[in-house]
Coordinates of C-alpha atoms in Angstrom, one line a residue:
X1 CA -52.2 -142.1 -45.8
X2 CA -51.1 -139.9 -42.5
X3 CA -51.6 -141.2 -39.4
X4 CA -54.0 -139.2 -37.2
X5 CA -55.7 -140.0 -34.0
X6 CA -59.3 -140.0 -33.6
X7 CA -60.8 -138.6 -30.4
X8 CA -62.2 -141.6 -28.0
X9 CA -65.9 -141.8 -28.8
X10 CA -66.2 -139.5 -31.5
X11 CA -67.5 -140.1 -35.1
X12 CA -65.1 -140.7 -38.1
X13 CA -64.1 -138.6 -41.1
X14 CA -62.8 -140.5 -44.2
X15 CA -59.2 -140.8 -45.4
X16 CA -57.1 -138.1 -45.0
X17 CA -59.7 -136.1 -43.5
X18 CA -59.4 -137.5 -40.3
X19 CA -58.2 -141.0 -39.5
X20 CA -56.1 -143.8 -41.2
X21 CA -56.9 -147.2 -42.6
X22 CA -55.1 -148.6 -39.3
X23 CA -57.5 -146.4 -37.1
X24 CA -60.4 -147.7 -39.0
X25 CA -59.4 -151.2 -38.7
X26 CA -58.9 -151.3 -35.1
X27 CA -61.6 -149.0 -34.2
X28 CA -64.5 -150.9 -36.4
X29 CA -63.8 -154.3 -34.9
X30 CA -65.9 -157.5 -35.1
X31 CA -68.5 -156.2 -37.7
X32 CA -66.1 -156.6 -40.5
X33 CA -65.8 -160.3 -40.2
X34 CA -63.2 -160.6 -38.0
X35 CA -60.1 -158.2 -37.5
X36 CA -58.2 -161.0 -35.6
X37 CA -58.8 -163.0 -39.0
X38 CA -57.1 -160.4 -41.2
X39 CA -53.7 -161.5 -40.9
X40 CA -54.1 -165.0 -41.0
X41 CA -56.4 -165.8 -43.7
X42 CA -56.4 -165.7 -47.3
X43 CA -56.4 -167.5 -50.5
X44 CA -52.8 -167.0 -51.7
X45 CA -54.4 -166.7 -55.4
X46 CA -54.0 -162.7 -54.9
X47 CA -50.1 -162.8 -54.7
X48 CA -48.9 -162.5 -58.0
X49 CA -45.6 -164.2 -57.2
X50 CA -47.0 -167.3 -55.8
X51 CA -46.7 -170.8 -57.7
X52 CA -49.4 -172.3 -59.7
X53 CA -50.6 -175.7 -59.8
X54 CA -50.8 -177.6 -63.1
X55 CA -54.1 -179.1 -64.0
X56 CA -52.3 -181.6 -66.3
X57 CA -50.1 -182.8 -63.3
X58 CA -53.0 -183.3 -61.3
X59 CA -52.6 -180.0 -59.3
X60 CA -49.0 -180.7 -58.9
X61 CA -46.3 -178.1 -59.7
X62 CA -43.4 -180.0 -60.8
X63 CA -44.9 -183.6 -61.4
X64 CA -48.4 -185.5 -61.2
X65 CA -49.6 -185.2 -57.6
X66 CA -50.9 -188.4 -55.7
X67 CA -52.0 -186.4 -52.7
X68 CA -54.4 -183.5 -52.7
X69 CA -55.0 -182.9 -49.1
X70 CA -53.0 -183.8 -45.6
X71 CA -53.8 -184.0 -42.3
X72 CA -51.0 -184.1 -39.8
X73 CA -51.2 -185.6 -36.2
X74 CA -48.7 -184.1 -33.8
X75 CA -48.0 -185.5 -30.6
X76 CA -46.5 -182.7 -28.6
X77 CA -44.1 -183.5 -25.7
X78 CA -42.0 -186.2 -27.6
X79 CA -43.6 -189.9 -27.8
X80 CA -41.6 -192.9 -26.2
X81 CA -40.6 -194.9 -29.4
X82 CA -39.7 -198.1 -27.4
X83 CA -43.0 -197.9 -25.4
X84 CA -45.3 -197.4 -28.7
X85 CA -44.1 -198.7 -31.9
X86 CA -40.2 -199.5 -31.7
X87 CA -39.9 -202.9 -29.8
X88 CA -36.7 -203.6 -28.0
X89 CA -36.2 -207.1 -26.4
X90 CA -32.8 -205.9 -25.3
X91 CA -34.3 -203.6 -22.9
X92 CA -36.2 -206.4 -21.2
X93 CA -32.8 -208.6 -21.0
X94 CA -30.8 -205.5 -19.6
X95 CA -33.5 -204.1 -17.4
X96 CA -32.1 -202.5 -14.1
X97 CA -28.6 -202.6 -15.5
X98 CA -26.4 -199.6 -16.0
X99 CA -25.2 -199.1 -19.4
X100 CA -22.4 -196.5 -20.7
X101 CA -24.4 -194.6 -23.4
X102 CA -21.1 -192.3 -23.6
X103 CA -23.0 -189.2 -21.9
X104 CA -23.0 -188.0 -18.2
X105 CA -26.3 -186.2 -18.5
X106 CA -29.5 -186.2 -20.4
X107 CA -31.5 -183.0 -20.5
X108 CA -33.0 -182.9 -17.3
X109 CA -31.4 -185.8 -15.4
X110 CA -28.4 -188.2 -15.1
X111 CA -28.7 -191.4 -16.7
X112 CA -30.4 -194.1 -14.6
X113 CA -30.6 -197.8 -15.4
X114 CA -31.8 -199.5 -18.6
X115 CA -35.7 -199.7 -18.2
X116 CA -37.6 -202.4 -20.1
X117 CA -41.3 -201.1 -21.5
X118 CA -43.7 -201.8 -18.9
X119 CA -46.5 -202.6 -21.6
X120 CA -47.4 -206.0 -23.4
X121 CA -46.4 -206.2 -26.9
X122 CA -48.0 -208.0 -30.0
X123 CA -47.3 -208.1 -33.6
X124 CA -50.3 -206.8 -35.7
X125 CA -51.8 -207.3 -39.0
X126 CA -50.3 -209.0 -42.0
X127 CA -47.2 -207.1 -41.7
X128 CA -46.6 -208.4 -38.3
X129 CA -45.7 -204.9 -37.2
X130 CA -45.1 -204.8 -33.0
X131 CA -47.3 -202.3 -31.4
X132 CA -47.4 -202.0 -27.7
X133 CA -50.7 -202.4 -25.9
X134 CA -51.3 -198.4 -25.2
X135 CA -52.4 -198.5 -29.1
X136 CA -54.8 -201.3 -29.6
X137 CA -57.1 -199.4 -32.1
X138 CA -54.3 -198.1 -34.2
X139 CA -52.4 -201.5 -34.1
X140 CA -55.4 -202.7 -36.0
X141 CA -54.5 -200.4 -38.8
X142 CA -50.9 -201.1 -39.4
X143 CA -51.2 -202.6 -42.8
X144 CA -52.2 -199.2 -44.0
X145 CA -49.4 -197.6 -42.3
X146 CA -45.7 -196.9 -43.7
X147 CA -43.2 -196.3 -40.6
X148 CA -40.2 -194.4 -40.5
X149 CA -38.5 -196.1 -37.5
X150 CA -35.3 -194.0 -37.6
X151 CA -36.3 -190.5 -37.4
X152 CA -33.5 -188.1 -35.7
X153 CA -33.5 -184.4 -34.5
X154 CA -30.6 -182.0 -34.2
X155 CA -31.9 -181.2 -30.6
X156 CA -33.6 -182.7 -27.7
X157 CA -35.4 -179.5 -26.3
X158 CA -38.8 -179.0 -26.7
X159 CA -39.0 -175.7 -28.5
X160 CA -36.3 -175.9 -30.8
X161 CA -37.3 -179.4 -31.6
X162 CA -40.8 -178.4 -32.6
X163 CA -39.6 -175.7 -34.9
X164 CA -37.4 -178.3 -36.5
X165 CA -40.2 -180.8 -37.1
X166 CA -42.6 -178.2 -38.3
X167 CA -40.3 -175.8 -40.2
X168 CA -37.0 -177.6 -40.9
X169 CA -34.9 -175.1 -38.6
X170 CA -34.3 -175.1 -35.0
X171 CA -34.8 -171.3 -34.7
X172 CA -38.0 -169.4 -35.1
X173 CA -38.8 -167.0 -38.0
X174 CA -39.3 -169.9 -40.5
X175 CA -42.4 -170.9 -42.4
X176 CA -43.9 -174.3 -41.2
X177 CA -44.7 -177.1 -43.8
X178 CA -48.4 -176.1 -44.0
X179 CA -47.4 -172.5 -44.7
X180 CA -45.4 -173.8 -47.5
X181 CA -47.8 -176.4 -48.9
X182 CA -50.5 -173.0 -49.2
X183 CA -48.1 -171.0 -50.6
X184 CA -47.2 -173.5 -53.3
X185 CA -50.6 -174.8 -54.1
X186 CA -53.1 -172.3 -52.7
X187 CA -56.8 -173.3 -51.8
X188 CA -58.9 -176.1 -52.8
X189 CA -61.9 -173.9 -51.7
X190 CA -62.9 -170.5 -52.1
X191 CA -64.9 -170.6 -48.5
X192 CA -62.3 -172.1 -46.4
X193 CA -58.8 -171.6 -45.7
X194 CA -56.0 -173.5 -47.1
X195 CA -54.1 -174.3 -43.8
X196 CA -56.1 -175.0 -40.6
X197 CA -54.7 -175.8 -37.1
X198 CA -56.8 -177.5 -34.4
X199 CA -55.0 -177.3 -31.2
X200 CA -55.4 -179.3 -28.1
X201 CA -58.4 -178.3 -26.1
X202 CA -56.2 -177.5 -23.0
X203 CA -53.9 -175.0 -24.7
X204 CA -51.3 -174.3 -27.6
X205 CA -48.1 -176.4 -28.0
X206 CA -44.5 -175.8 -27.2
X207 CA -43.8 -172.3 -29.0
X208 CA -47.2 -171.4 -29.1
X209 CA -48.4 -170.6 -32.6
X210 CA -45.0 -170.2 -33.8
X211 CA -45.2 -173.9 -35.0
X212 CA -47.6 -172.8 -37.7
X213 CA -46.0 -169.3 -38.7
X214 CA -45.9 -168.4 -42.4
X215 CA -42.7 -166.8 -41.3
X216 CA -41.1 -164.8 -44.3
X217 CA -43.7 -166.0 -46.7
X218 CA -46.8 -163.8 -47.3
X219 CA -48.8 -163.7 -44.2
X220 CA -51.9 -165.1 -45.8
X221 CA -50.2 -168.4 -45.4
X222 CA -50.3 -168.2 -41.5
X223 CA -52.2 -171.7 -40.2
X224 CA -55.7 -170.4 -39.0
X225 CA -56.1 -171.6 -35.4
X226 CA -59.5 -173.1 -35.0
X227 CA -60.9 -174.4 -31.3
X228 CA -63.9 -176.5 -32.3
X229 CA -64.3 -177.5 -28.8
X230 CA -64.3 -173.9 -27.1
X231 CA -67.6 -171.8 -26.8
X232 CA -66.4 -169.5 -30.0
X233 CA -64.5 -171.7 -32.0
X234 CA -63.1 -168.7 -34.1
X235 CA -62.7 -165.5 -32.5
X236 CA -64.1 -162.4 -33.9
X237 CA -65.4 -164.2 -37.1
X238 CA -69.1 -163.0 -36.1
X239 CA -70.1 -159.8 -34.3
X240 CA -70.6 -159.9 -30.6
X241 CA -74.3 -160.7 -29.8
X242 CA -74.2 -157.7 -27.7
X243 CA -73.4 -155.4 -30.4
X244 CA -77.1 -154.6 -31.4
X245 CA -76.0 -151.6 -33.6
X246 CA -74.2 -153.9 -35.7
X247 CA -76.8 -155.1 -38.5
X248 CA -76.6 -157.0 -41.8
X249 CA -76.7 -153.5 -43.6
X250 CA -74.2 -151.7 -41.5
X251 CA -71.7 -154.7 -41.8
X252 CA -72.3 -154.8 -45.7
X253 CA -71.7 -151.2 -45.4
X254 CA -68.4 -151.3 -43.5
X255 CA -67.1 -153.9 -45.6
X256 CA -67.7 -151.8 -48.9
X257 CA -65.9 -148.9 -47.1
X258 CA -63.2 -151.1 -46.3
X259 CA -62.8 -152.4 -49.8
X260 CA -62.8 -149.1 -51.0
X261 CA -60.1 -147.8 -48.6
X262 CA -58.0 -150.9 -49.3
X263 CA -58.3 -150.3 -53.1
X264 CA -57.4 -146.9 -52.9
X265 CA -54.5 -147.7 -50.8
X266 CA -53.3 -150.5 -53.2
X267 CA -53.3 -148.2 -56.3
X268 CA -50.9 -145.9 -54.3
X269 CA -48.7 -149.0 -53.3
X270 CA -49.0 -151.4 -56.3
X271 CA -47.5 -154.8 -55.6
X272 CA -47.9 -154.8 -51.9
X273 CA -48.6 -158.6 -51.1
X274 CA -49.3 -157.8 -47.4
X275 CA -52.4 -155.7 -48.6
X276 CA -53.4 -158.0 -51.4
X277 CA -53.5 -160.8 -48.8
X278 CA -55.5 -158.5 -46.3
X279 CA -58.1 -157.9 -48.9
X280 CA -58.4 -161.8 -49.6
X281 CA -58.8 -162.3 -46.2
X282 CA -61.7 -159.8 -45.6
X283 CA -63.1 -161.8 -48.8
X284 CA -62.7 -165.1 -47.1
X285 CA -63.7 -164.2 -43.6
X286 CA -67.1 -162.9 -45.2
X287 CA -67.7 -166.3 -46.8
X288 CA -66.4 -168.2 -43.7
X289 CA -69.4 -166.5 -41.9
X290 CA -71.4 -169.1 -44.0
X291 CA -69.4 -172.0 -44.1
X292 CA -67.4 -172.2 -40.9
X293 CA -70.5 -173.0 -38.8
X294 CA -71.7 -175.7 -40.9
X295 CA -68.5 -177.4 -41.2
X296 CA -68.1 -177.2 -37.3
X297 CA -71.4 -178.5 -36.7
X298 CA -71.0 -182.3 -36.0
X299 CA -74.7 -182.8 -34.7
X300 CA -75.7 -184.1 -38.3
X301 CA -73.1 -186.7 -38.1
X302 CA -74.7 -190.5 -37.5
X303 CA -74.6 -192.0 -34.2
X304 CA -72.3 -194.8 -35.7
X305 CA -69.9 -192.2 -36.9
X306 CA -69.8 -190.2 -33.2
X307 CA -69.2 -193.4 -31.7
X308 CA -66.6 -194.4 -34.0
X309 CA -64.5 -191.2 -33.0
X310 CA -65.3 -191.6 -29.5
X311 CA -67.4 -188.5 -29.0
X312 CA -69.5 -190.1 -26.4
X313 CA -66.6 -190.9 -24.3
X314 CA -65.2 -188.3 -21.8
X315 CA -61.6 -189.5 -22.4
X316 CA -61.7 -189.3 -26.3
X317 CA -64.5 -186.5 -26.8
X318 CA -62.1 -183.6 -27.5
X319 CA -59.5 -185.2 -29.6
X320 CA -62.1 -187.1 -31.5
X321 CA -64.1 -184.1 -32.3
X322 CA -61.1 -182.4 -33.6
X323 CA -60.4 -185.7 -35.8
X324 CA -64.1 -185.4 -37.0
X325 CA -63.9 -181.9 -37.6
X326 CA -60.5 -182.6 -39.7
X327 CA -62.3 -184.7 -41.6
X328 CA -65.2 -182.5 -42.6
X329 CA -62.7 -179.8 -43.3
X330 CA -60.6 -182.4 -45.7
X331 CA -63.7 -183.3 -47.7
X332 CA -64.9 -179.6 -48.0
X333 CA -61.5 -178.2 -49.4
X334 CA -59.1 -177.4 -46.7
X335 CA -55.7 -178.4 -48.2
X336 CA -53.7 -179.0 -44.9
X337 CA -55.3 -179.7 -41.5
X338 CA -52.9 -179.9 -38.1
X339 CA -54.2 -181.6 -35.3
X340 CA -52.5 -181.3 -31.9
X341 CA -52.3 -183.6 -28.9
X342 CA -50.8 -181.9 -25.8
X343 CA -50.5 -178.6 -24.7
X344 CA -47.0 -177.0 -24.1
X345 CA -45.5 -177.3 -20.2
X346 CA -44.9 -180.1 -17.9
X347 CA -48.1 -181.9 -18.0
X348 CA -51.2 -182.6 -20.2
X349 CA -48.8 -183.9 -23.2
X350 CA -46.4 -186.8 -24.2
X351 CA -43.5 -185.5 -22.2
X352 CA -43.7 -188.3 -19.7
X353 CA -40.5 -187.6 -17.3
X354 CA -42.2 -188.8 -14.3
X355 CA -43.7 -192.2 -14.7
X356 CA -44.2 -193.7 -18.2
X357 CA -46.4 -196.4 -16.9
X358 CA -49.0 -194.1 -15.6
X359 CA -48.5 -190.9 -18.0
X360 CA -48.3 -192.7 -21.3
X361 CA -51.3 -195.0 -21.1
X362 CA -53.6 -191.9 -20.4
X363 CA -52.6 -189.7 -23.4
X364 CA -52.5 -192.6 -25.6
X365 CA -56.2 -193.3 -24.7
X366 CA -57.2 -189.9 -25.9
X367 CA -56.0 -190.5 -29.3
X368 CA -55.7 -194.0 -30.1
X369 CA -59.7 -194.6 -31.1
X370 CA -60.1 -191.2 -32.7
X371 CA -56.8 -191.8 -34.7
X372 CA -57.8 -195.3 -35.9
X373 CA -61.5 -193.8 -36.6
X374 CA -60.0 -191.2 -38.9
X375 CA -58.0 -193.7 -40.9
X376 CA -60.9 -195.9 -41.2
X377 CA -63.7 -193.2 -42.0
X378 CA -61.2 -191.7 -44.7
X379 CA -60.5 -194.8 -46.3
X380 CA -64.5 -196.0 -46.4
X381 CA -65.4 -192.5 -47.8
X382 CA -62.8 -193.0 -50.5
X383 CA -60.8 -189.8 -49.3
X384 CA -57.8 -191.7 -48.5
X385 CA -57.4 -192.2 -52.3
X386 CA -55.9 -188.5 -52.5
X387 CA -55.1 -187.8 -48.8
X388 CA -51.9 -188.3 -46.6
X389 CA -52.2 -188.8 -43.0
X390 CA -49.0 -188.1 -41.1
X391 CA -48.3 -188.8 -37.4
X392 CA -45.2 -187.5 -35.8
X393 CA -43.8 -186.0 -32.7
X394 CA -40.6 -183.7 -31.8
X395 CA -38.4 -186.3 -30.8
X396 CA -38.2 -189.7 -28.8
X397 CA -37.5 -190.9 -25.1
X398 CA -34.4 -192.4 -23.5
X399 CA -33.8 -196.1 -23.0
X400 CA -32.7 -195.6 -19.2
X401 CA -34.7 -194.1 -16.5
X402 CA -35.2 -190.8 -15.2
X403 CA -35.9 -191.0 -11.7
X404 CA -37.8 -194.3 -10.9
X405 CA -39.9 -194.9 -14.0
X406 CA -39.7 -191.7 -16.4
X407 CA -37.7 -191.4 -19.4
X408 CA -35.9 -188.1 -20.7
X409 CA -35.5 -186.5 -24.0
X410 CA -34.0 -188.3 -26.9
X411 CA -33.3 -186.6 -30.1
X412 CA -31.3 -189.7 -31.4
X413 CA -34.3 -191.8 -32.6
X414 CA -38.1 -191.6 -32.5
X415 CA -40.9 -192.9 -34.9
X416 CA -43.0 -191.2 -37.4
X417 CA -45.6 -193.1 -39.8
X418 CA -47.6 -192.1 -42.8
X419 CA -50.8 -193.4 -44.6
X420 CA -52.9 -192.7 -47.4
X421 CA -52.3 -191.8 -51.0
X422 CA -49.1 -192.7 -52.6
X423 CA -48.1 -194.7 -49.5
X424 CA -47.0 -198.5 -49.3
X425 CA -48.7 -199.7 -46.3
X426 CA -47.5 -202.1 -43.9
X427 CA -43.6 -201.4 -44.6
X428 CA -40.9 -199.6 -42.5
X429 CA -37.9 -198.0 -43.4
X430 CA -34.7 -197.7 -41.1
X431 CA -34.2 -199.1 -37.4
X432 CA -32.7 -197.8 -34.4
X433 CA -29.9 -199.4 -32.2
X434 CA -30.7 -202.5 -30.0
X435 CA -31.7 -200.1 -27.2
X436 CA -33.5 -197.6 -29.0
X437 CA -30.9 -194.9 -28.2
X438 CA -29.6 -193.8 -31.4
X439 CA -30.5 -194.5 -35.3
X440 CA -28.7 -197.7 -36.6
X441 CA -29.6 -197.5 -40.3
X442 CA -32.0 -195.8 -42.7
X443 CA -31.7 -192.5 -40.6
X444 CA -34.1 -189.8 -41.6
X445 CA -34.6 -186.2 -40.6
X446 CA -37.5 -183.5 -40.8
X447 CA -36.1 -182.7 -44.0
X448 CA -36.6 -186.1 -45.7
X449 CA -40.1 -186.2 -44.2
X450 CA -40.8 -182.8 -45.6
X451 CA -39.4 -183.9 -49.2
X452 CA -41.5 -186.9 -49.2
X453 CA -44.9 -184.9 -48.6
X454 CA -44.0 -182.5 -51.2
X455 CA -43.2 -185.1 -53.9
X456 CA -46.3 -186.6 -53.1
X457 CA -48.4 -183.3 -53.6
X458 CA -46.4 -183.0 -56.9
X459 CA -43.5 -180.5 -55.9
X460 CA -39.9 -180.8 -56.1
X461 CA -38.6 -179.8 -52.8
X462 CA -35.5 -178.3 -54.4
X463 CA -37.5 -176.1 -56.7
X464 CA -40.1 -174.6 -54.2
X465 CA -38.4 -171.5 -53.0
X466 CA -38.9 -168.4 -51.8
X467 CA -36.3 -165.4 -51.9
X468 CA -35.6 -163.9 -48.5
X469 CA -32.6 -161.4 -47.5
X470 CA -30.7 -162.6 -50.6
X471 CA -31.2 -166.1 -50.2
X472 CA -33.5 -168.6 -52.0
X473 CA -35.2 -170.2 -48.9
X474 CA -36.7 -173.6 -49.1
X475 CA -38.6 -175.8 -46.6
X476 CA -35.8 -178.4 -46.9
X477 CA -33.0 -175.7 -46.4
X478 CA -29.9 -177.6 -48.4
X479 CA -31.0 -181.2 -47.1
X480 CA -33.6 -183.6 -47.7
X481 CA -34.5 -186.8 -49.9
X482 CA -37.7 -188.5 -50.7
X483 CA -37.8 -191.6 -49.1
X484 CA -39.0 -193.9 -52.0
X485 CA -38.8 -196.8 -49.8
X486 CA -42.0 -196.3 -48.2
X487 CA -43.9 -195.1 -51.7
X488 CA -46.3 -197.2 -53.6

């Protein structure tokens, strides 16, 4: 369809008689259910080349699935492993001493003296898992958690490390795990997206939306960003209140016209998956106008539930609401929900360069009660029987000081834990060295974490591929093994 400019403020003529589909989309705006959603919503089922789950395998692609849905809790900034879950008595013994770790400089500093954890440590649960005092609520759930104690990254720089933990690559342009799952398994609900992202209320993480990109996969599998704590959680889903000329009838007519234009264009360009996705996206956007307000409304939750998630406390209210919304989305059919703690930048995240003793407890308090609440709530409702919870970060911190009491980036070792369907609670796999500087045994990378996640979803990570630039790409690249030691 030829591109022709329309006079500003003038009426339109249809099709080849005066304006293109693109002109129409940009100039008819919010009344069509949200142009901003058009490129990131969609069912995936409209794509002819997408895989199909197998009912006889409980919705898996290659073998029976134990997991139907996932919530990933991503701690943006690099959580200090030796101050949270990786107890290192050697740091107390060598506190204040200079130890040669074989490096002259860390990412942003020169190595200081060894620093012990400033927090109290105790063993919890029947499994005896060591947890520091910054996570008193999560400590009560350790018998349900499986720990990967020797995660490692190929980089200790935020942007590349976040890409790697989310997409398996240190460079941008690759699909994230949520997009791969959306592509492989599609929607569980016709009224909500397969992949939703709930960012920190203060801002997006490092890499902005690159962490939840669909990369070279069809754009329908991009993460849908929703901000439950914002005045308008989903921009452009509904017409602005000031647009009095947009009525239910005019919106219906506009959608009908858009559908006709899309169908006409599709007939002229058969097999265009982008257009198929766009058509599906508008259909989903229209349904979300009814379903999204209900799923985001927590006012009907019981007061005990609101207290459980910490919604009445200033420190925990924002992250707690995101966790509660995540649970509501999971039970209504969202396949993959990613909940972020921490924005990009030098503060308001887990990047504790200056003072571990004062910075870490605050950010930990914002998530500790809500995360424990989510685990308990899912378990009580029976959702944990087919839901997987993943807690992770992009890398860890150094055992020596930066400045007086801060810690620098460390890709050598960090901690991830999983809970829920198919996971053996109260176990751990791998360990770091005596200082928590590098992995010592059972090293795992993002590839192994992703392979394990896909395995629980009934997917062989070596078989879920997408042809791109002559290469059969996959989430785990040419790496990865399923960490069977933590599986039930």
